PDB file of C-alpha atoms in Angstrom:
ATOM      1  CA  UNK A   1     118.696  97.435  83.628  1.00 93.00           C
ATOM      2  CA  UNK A   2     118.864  94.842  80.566  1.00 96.00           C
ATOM      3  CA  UNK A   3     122.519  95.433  80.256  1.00 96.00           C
ATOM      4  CA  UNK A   4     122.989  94.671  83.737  1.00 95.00           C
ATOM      5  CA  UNK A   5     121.181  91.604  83.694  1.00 96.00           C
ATOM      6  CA  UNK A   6     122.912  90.628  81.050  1.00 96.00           C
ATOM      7  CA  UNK A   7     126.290  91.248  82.232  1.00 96.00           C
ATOM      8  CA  UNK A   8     124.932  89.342  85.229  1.00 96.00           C
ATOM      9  CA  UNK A   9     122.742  86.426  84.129  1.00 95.00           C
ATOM     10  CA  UNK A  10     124.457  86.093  80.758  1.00 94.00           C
ATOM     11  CA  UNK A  11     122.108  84.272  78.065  1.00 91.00           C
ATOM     12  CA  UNK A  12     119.730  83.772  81.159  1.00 95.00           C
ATOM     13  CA  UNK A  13     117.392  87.114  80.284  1.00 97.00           C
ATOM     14  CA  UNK A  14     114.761  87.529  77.910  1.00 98.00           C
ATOM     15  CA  UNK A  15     113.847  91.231  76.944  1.00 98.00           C
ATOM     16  CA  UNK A  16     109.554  91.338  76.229  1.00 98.00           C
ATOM     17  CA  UNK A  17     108.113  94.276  74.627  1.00 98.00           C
ATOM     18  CA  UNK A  18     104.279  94.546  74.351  1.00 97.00           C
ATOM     19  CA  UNK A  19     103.091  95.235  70.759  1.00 96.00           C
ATOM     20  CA  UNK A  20      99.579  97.125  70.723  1.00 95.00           C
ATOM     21  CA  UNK A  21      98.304  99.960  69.489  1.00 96.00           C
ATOM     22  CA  UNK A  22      99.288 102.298  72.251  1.00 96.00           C
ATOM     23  CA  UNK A  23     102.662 102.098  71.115  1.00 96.00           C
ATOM     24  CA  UNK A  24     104.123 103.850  68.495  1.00 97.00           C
ATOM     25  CA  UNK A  25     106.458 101.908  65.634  1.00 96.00           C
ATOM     26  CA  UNK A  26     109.247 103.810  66.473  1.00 96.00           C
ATOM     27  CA  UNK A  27     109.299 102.558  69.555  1.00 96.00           C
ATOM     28  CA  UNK A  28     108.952  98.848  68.650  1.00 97.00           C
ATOM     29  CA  UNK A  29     111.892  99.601  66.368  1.00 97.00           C
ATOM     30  CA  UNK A  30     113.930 100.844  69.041  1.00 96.00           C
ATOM     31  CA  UNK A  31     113.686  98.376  71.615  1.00 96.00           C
ATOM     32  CA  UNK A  32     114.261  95.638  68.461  1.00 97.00           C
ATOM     33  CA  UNK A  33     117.769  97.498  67.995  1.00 97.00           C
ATOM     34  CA  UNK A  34     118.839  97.731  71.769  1.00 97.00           C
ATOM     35  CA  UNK A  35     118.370  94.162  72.397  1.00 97.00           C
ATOM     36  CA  UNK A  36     120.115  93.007  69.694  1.00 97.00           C
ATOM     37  CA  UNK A  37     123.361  95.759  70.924  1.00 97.00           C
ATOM     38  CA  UNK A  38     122.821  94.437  74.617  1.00 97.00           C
ATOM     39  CA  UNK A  39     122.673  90.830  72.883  1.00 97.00           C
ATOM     40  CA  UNK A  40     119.727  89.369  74.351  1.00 97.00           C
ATOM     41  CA  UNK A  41     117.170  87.293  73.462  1.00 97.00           C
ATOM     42  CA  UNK A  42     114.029  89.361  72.098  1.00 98.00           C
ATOM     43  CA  UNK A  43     110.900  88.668  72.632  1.00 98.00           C
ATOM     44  CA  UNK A  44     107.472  90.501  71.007  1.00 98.00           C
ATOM     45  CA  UNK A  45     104.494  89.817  72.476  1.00 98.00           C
ATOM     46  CA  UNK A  46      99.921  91.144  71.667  1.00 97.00           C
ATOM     47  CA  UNK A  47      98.535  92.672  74.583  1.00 97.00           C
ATOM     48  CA  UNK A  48      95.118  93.337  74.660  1.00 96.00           C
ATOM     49  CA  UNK A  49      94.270  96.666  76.574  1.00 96.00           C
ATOM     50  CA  UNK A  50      92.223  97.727  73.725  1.00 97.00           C
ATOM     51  CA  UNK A  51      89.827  94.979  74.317  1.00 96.00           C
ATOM     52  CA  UNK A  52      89.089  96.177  77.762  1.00 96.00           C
ATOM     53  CA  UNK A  53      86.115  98.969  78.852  1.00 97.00           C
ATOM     54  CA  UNK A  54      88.299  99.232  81.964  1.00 97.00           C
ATOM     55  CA  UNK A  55      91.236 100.742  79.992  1.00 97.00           C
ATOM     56  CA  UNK A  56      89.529 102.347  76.749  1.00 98.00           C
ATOM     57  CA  UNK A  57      87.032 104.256  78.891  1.00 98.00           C
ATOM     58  CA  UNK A  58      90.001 106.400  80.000  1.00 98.00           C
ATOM     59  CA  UNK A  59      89.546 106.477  83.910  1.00 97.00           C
ATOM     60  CA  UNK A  60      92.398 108.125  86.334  1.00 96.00           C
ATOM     61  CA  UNK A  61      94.066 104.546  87.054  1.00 96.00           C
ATOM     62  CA  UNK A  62      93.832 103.390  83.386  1.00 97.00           C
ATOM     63  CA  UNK A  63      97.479 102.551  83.676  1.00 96.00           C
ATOM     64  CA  UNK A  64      96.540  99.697  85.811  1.00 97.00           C
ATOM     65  CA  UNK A  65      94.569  97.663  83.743  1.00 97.00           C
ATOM     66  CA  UNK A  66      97.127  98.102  81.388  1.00 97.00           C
ATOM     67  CA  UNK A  67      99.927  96.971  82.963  1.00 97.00           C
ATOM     68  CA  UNK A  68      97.844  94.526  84.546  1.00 97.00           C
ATOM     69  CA  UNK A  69      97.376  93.069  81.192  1.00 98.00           C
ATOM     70  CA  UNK A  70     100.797  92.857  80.562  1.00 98.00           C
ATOM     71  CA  UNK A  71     101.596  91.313  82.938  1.00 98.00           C
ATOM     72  CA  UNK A  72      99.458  88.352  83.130  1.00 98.00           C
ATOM     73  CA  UNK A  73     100.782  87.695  79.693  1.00 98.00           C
ATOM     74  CA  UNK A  74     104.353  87.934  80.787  1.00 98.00           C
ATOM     75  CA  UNK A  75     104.112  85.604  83.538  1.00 98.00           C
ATOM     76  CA  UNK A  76     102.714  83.363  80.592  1.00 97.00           C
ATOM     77  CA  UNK A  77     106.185  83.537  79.576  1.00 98.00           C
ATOM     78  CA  UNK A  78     107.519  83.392  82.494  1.00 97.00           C
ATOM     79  CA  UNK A  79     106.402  80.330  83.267  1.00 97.00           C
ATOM     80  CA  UNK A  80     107.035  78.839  79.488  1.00 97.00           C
ATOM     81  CA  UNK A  81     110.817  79.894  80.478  1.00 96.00           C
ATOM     82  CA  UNK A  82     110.917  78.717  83.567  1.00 96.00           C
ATOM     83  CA  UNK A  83     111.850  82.143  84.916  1.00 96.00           C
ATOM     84  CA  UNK A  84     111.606  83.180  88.316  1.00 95.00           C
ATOM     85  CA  UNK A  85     111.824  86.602  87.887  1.00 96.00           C
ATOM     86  CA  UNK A  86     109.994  89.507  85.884  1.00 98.00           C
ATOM     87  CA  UNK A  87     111.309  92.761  86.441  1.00 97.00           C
ATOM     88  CA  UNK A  88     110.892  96.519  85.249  1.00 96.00           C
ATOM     89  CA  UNK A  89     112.324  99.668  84.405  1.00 94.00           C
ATOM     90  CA  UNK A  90     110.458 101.532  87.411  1.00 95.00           C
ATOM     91  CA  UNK A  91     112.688 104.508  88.594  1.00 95.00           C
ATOM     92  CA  UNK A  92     113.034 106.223  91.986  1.00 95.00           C
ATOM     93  CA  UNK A  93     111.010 109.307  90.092  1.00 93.00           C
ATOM     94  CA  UNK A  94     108.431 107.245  88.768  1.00 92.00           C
ATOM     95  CA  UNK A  95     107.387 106.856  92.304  1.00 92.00           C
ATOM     96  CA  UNK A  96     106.756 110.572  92.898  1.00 88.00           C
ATOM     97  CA  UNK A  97     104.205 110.863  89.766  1.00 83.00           C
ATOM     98  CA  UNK A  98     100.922 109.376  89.113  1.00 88.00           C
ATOM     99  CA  UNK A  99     101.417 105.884  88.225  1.00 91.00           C
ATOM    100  CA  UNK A 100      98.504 103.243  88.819  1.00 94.00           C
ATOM    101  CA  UNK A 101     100.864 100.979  87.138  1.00 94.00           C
ATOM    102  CA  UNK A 102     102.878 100.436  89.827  1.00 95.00           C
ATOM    103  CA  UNK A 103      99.919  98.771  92.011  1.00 96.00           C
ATOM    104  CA  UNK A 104      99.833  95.982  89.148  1.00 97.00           C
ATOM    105  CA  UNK A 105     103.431  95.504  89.134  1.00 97.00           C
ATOM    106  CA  UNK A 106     103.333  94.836  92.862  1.00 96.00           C
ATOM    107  CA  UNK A 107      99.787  92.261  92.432  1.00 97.00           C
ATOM    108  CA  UNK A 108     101.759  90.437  89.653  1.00 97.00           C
ATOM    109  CA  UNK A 109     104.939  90.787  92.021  1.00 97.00           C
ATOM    110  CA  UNK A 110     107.041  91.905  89.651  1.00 98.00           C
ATOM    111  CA  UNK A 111     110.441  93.210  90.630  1.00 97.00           C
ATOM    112  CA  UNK A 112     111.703  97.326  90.478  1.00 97.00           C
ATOM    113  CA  UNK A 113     115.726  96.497  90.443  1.00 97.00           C
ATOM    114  CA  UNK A 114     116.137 100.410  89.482  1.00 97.00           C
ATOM    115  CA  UNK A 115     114.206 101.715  92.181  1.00 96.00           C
ATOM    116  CA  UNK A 116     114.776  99.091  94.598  1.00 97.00           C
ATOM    117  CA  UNK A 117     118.611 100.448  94.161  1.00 96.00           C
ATOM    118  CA  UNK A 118     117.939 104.120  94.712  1.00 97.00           C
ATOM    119  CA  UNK A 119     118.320 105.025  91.290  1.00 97.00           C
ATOM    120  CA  UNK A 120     116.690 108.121  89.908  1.00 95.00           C
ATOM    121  CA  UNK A 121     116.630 108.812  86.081  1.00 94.00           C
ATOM    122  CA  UNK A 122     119.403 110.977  85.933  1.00 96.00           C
ATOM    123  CA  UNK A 123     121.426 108.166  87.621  1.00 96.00           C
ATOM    124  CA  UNK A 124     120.331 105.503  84.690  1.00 96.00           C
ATOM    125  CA  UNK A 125     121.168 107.896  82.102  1.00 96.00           C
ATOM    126  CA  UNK A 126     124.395 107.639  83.670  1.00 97.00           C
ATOM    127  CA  UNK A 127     125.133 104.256  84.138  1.00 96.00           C
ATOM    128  CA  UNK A 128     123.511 103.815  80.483  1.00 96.00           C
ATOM    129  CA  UNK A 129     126.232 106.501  79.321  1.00 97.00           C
ATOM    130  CA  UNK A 130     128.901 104.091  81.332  1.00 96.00           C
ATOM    131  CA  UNK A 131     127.715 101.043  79.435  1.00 95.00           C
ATOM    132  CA  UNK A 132     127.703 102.596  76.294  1.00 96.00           C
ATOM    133  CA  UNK A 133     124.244 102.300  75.184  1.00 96.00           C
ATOM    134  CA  UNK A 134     122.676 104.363  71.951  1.00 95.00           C
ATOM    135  CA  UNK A 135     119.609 105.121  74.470  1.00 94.00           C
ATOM    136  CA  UNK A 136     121.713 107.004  77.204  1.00 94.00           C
ATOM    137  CA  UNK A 137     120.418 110.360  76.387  1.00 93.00           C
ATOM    138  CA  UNK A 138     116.766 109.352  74.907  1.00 91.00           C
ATOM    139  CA  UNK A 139     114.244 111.658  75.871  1.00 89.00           C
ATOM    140  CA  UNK A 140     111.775 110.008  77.974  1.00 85.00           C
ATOM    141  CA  UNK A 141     108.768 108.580  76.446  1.00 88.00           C
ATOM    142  CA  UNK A 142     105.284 107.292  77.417  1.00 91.00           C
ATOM    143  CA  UNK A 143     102.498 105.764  75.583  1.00 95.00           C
ATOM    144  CA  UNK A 144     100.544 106.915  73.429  1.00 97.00           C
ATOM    145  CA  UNK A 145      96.972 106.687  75.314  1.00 97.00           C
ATOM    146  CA  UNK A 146      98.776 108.901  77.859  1.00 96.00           C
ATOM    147  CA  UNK A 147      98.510 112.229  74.858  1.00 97.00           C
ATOM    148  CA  UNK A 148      94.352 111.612  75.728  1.00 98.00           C
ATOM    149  CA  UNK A 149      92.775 113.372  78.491  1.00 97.00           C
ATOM    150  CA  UNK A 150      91.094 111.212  81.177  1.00 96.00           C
ATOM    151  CA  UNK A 151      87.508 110.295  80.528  1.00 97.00           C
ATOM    152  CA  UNK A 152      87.736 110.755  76.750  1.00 97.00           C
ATOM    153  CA  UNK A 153      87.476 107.043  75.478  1.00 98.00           C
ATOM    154  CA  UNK A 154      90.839 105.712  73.924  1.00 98.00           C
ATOM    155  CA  UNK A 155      90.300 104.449  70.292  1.00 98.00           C
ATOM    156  CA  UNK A 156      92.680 102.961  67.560  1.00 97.00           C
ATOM    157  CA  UNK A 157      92.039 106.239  65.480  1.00 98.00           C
ATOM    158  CA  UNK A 158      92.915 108.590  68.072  1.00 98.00           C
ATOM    159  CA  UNK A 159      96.056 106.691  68.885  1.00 98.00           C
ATOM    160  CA  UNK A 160      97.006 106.454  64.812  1.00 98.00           C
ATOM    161  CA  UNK A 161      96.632 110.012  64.587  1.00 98.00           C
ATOM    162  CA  UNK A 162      98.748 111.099  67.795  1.00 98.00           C
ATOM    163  CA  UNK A 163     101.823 108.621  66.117  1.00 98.00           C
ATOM    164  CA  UNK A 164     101.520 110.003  62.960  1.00 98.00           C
ATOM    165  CA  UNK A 165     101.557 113.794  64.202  1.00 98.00           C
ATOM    166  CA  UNK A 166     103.974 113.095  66.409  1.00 98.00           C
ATOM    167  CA  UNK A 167     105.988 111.074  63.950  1.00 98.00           C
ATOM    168  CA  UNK A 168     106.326 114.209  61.996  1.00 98.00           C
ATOM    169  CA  UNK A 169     107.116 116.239  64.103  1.00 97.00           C
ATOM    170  CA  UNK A 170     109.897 114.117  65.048  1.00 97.00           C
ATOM    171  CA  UNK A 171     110.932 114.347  61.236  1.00 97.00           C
ATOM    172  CA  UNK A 172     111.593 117.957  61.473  1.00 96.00           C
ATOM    173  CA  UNK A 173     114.137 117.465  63.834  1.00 94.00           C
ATOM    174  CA  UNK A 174     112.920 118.022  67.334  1.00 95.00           C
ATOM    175  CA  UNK A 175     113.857 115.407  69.753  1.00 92.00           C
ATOM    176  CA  UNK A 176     111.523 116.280  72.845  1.00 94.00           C
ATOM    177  CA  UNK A 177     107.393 116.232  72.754  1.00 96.00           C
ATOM    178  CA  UNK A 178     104.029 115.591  72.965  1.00 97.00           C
ATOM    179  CA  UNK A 179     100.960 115.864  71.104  1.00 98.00           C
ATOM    180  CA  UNK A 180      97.970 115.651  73.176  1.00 98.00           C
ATOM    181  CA  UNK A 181      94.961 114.690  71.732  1.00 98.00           C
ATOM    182  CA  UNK A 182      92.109 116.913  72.421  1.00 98.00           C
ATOM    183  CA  UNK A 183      88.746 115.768  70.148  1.00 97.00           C
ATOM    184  CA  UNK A 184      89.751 118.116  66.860  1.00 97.00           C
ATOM    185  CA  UNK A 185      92.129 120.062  68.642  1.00 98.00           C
ATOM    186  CA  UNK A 186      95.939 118.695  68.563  1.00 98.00           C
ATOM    187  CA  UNK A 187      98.216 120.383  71.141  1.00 98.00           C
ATOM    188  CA  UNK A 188     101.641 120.283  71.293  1.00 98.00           C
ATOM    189  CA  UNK A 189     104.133 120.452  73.634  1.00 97.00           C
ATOM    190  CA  UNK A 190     107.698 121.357  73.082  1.00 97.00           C
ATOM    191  CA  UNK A 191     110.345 122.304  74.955  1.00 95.00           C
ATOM    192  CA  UNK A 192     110.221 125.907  76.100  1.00 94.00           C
ATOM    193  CA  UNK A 193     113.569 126.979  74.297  1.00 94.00           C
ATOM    194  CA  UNK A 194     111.857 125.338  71.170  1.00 95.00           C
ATOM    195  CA  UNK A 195     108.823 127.269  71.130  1.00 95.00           C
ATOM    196  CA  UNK A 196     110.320 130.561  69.588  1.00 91.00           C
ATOM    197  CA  UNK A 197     111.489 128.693  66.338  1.00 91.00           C
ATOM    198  CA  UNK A 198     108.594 126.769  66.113  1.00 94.00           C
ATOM    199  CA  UNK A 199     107.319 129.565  64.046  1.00 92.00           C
ATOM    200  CA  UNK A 200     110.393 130.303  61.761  1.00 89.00           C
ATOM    201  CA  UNK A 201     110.191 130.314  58.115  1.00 91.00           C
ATOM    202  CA  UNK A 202     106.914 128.337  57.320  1.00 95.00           C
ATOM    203  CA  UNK A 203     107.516 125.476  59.908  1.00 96.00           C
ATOM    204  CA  UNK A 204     104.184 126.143  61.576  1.00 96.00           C
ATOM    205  CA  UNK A 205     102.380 126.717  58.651  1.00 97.00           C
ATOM    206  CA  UNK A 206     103.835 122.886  57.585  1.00 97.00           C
ATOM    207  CA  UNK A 207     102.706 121.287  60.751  1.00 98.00           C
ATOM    208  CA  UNK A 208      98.944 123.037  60.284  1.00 97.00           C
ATOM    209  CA  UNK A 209      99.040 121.376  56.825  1.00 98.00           C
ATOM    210  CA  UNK A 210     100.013 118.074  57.806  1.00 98.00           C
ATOM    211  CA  UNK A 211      98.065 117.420  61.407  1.00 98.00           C
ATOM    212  CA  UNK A 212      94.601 118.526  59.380  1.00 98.00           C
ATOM    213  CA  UNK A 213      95.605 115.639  56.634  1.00 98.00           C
ATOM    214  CA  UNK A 214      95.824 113.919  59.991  1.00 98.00           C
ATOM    215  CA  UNK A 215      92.652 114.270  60.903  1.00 98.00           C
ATOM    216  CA  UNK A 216      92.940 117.843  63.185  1.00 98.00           C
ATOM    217  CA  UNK A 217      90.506 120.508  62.772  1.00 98.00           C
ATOM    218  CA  UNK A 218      92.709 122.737  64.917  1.00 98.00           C
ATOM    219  CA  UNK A 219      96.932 123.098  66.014  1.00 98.00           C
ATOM    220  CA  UNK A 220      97.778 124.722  68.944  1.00 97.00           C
ATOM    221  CA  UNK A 221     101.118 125.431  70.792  1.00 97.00           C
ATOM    222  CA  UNK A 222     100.762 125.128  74.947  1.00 96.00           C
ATOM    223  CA  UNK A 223     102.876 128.322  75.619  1.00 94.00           C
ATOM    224  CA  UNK A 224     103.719 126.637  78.755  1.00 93.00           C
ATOM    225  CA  UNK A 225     105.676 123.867  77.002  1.00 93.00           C
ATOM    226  CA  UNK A 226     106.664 120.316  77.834  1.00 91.00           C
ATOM    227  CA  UNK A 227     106.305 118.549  80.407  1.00 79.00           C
ATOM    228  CA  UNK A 228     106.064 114.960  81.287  1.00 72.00           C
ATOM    229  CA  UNK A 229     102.919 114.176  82.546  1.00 64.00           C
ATOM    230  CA  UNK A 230     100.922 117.209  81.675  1.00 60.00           C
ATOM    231  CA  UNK A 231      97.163 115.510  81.462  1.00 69.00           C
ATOM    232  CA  UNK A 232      98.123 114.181  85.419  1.00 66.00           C
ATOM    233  CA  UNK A 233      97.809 118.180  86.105  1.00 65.00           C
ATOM    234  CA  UNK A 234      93.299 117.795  85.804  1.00 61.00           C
ATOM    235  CA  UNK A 235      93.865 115.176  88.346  1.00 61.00           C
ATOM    236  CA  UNK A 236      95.290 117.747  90.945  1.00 53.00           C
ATOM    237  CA  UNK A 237      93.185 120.364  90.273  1.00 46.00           C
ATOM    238  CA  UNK A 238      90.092 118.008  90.934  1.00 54.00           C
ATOM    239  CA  UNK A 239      91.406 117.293  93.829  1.00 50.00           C
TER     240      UNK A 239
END
């Protein structure tokens, strides 16, 4: 969507990404190094989530008070801009999962170009492929308050610890994951053709070693492997 507005708009787009402790350095990183291949103007901005009961007591629709955050700081810029327009990367299949998010996006009336075209995630990846972008086939990512299950409070620690397992984990050369944060239980989530060699040579052994310098009492492996969204899964058995 960036590279379309700025094959559109020209030097009239600002990219804004939210620094915070929900998300991980990598990801700052990232978004720092496709702005400046798109060639836009990049913007960092402190939200303050973390400063909210409403988000760090972990409730069902925490998304909303986060993105509600957000954006009340982005129309700050907005306005400083003179922009008329904020807009996000909302999907077509973002609409089908649990995403309290959305509801903020539409108070703030923010704009959904991606969705509002029909497109579905495989169809970005596409058109990212078609523009040439380094991100065209990154795996998809979420923040990291979404690795802790609803109702269990979000704190700075348990956020440092998920980035840091998952950092290293991401160091030994798989691509696609999760590590869900469960008190002193870490449990990860890989891709089911990953699973078997997850316990080749002494690779497990290495990733027992380094989550309890982490912090974890206890590594598992969900047999059942990844899967985007997996905490959303106590929300429909509850119901």
């Amino acid at each position: 969507m960036l590279a379309v507005a700025r094959a559109v708009l020209g030097r009239n787009v600002l990219a804004v990404t939210a620094r915070s402790e929900s998300l991980p350095l990598r990801e700052l990183e990232e978004a720092k190094r496709l702005a400046e291949e798109i060639g836009v103007e990049h913007r960092i901005i402190e939200t303050g989530e973390m400063q909210s009961a409403d988000y760090t007591s972990n409730p069902a629709d925490r998304c909303y008070y986060c993105k509600s955050e957000l954006y009340s700081r982005l129309q700050a810029v907005a306005k400083e801009k003179n922009f008329s327009h904020i807009v996000n990367g909302i999907n077509l299949d973002d609409l089908r999962d649990h995403r309290p998010g959305i509801a903020a996006a539409k108070e703030a009336g923010v704009r959904s170009p991606l969705s509002e075209a029909g497109l579905n995630k495989e169809n970005v990846r596409a058109l990212s492929k078609e523009y040439q972008l380094s991100t065209w086939g990154k795996p998809a990512m979420a923040c990291l308050s979404s690795r802790v299950p609803y109702g269990q409070p979000i704190t700075a620690e348990k956020l440092a610890m998920i980035e840091q397992a998952e950092d290293f984990l991401f160091s030994l050369g798989f691509a696609q994951l999760r590590v869900r944060h469960h008190g002193e239980i870490a449990r990860i989530e890989l891709p089911r053709e990953d699973l078997a060699g997850f316990f080749s040579g002494d690779l497990a052994a290495r990733v027992e070693t380094r989550f309890r310098e982490i912090g974890f009492q206890y590594t598992t492996l969900d047999i059942t492997g990844y899967r985007t969204g997996s905490l959303n899964e106590a929300l429909a058995f509850k119901k």
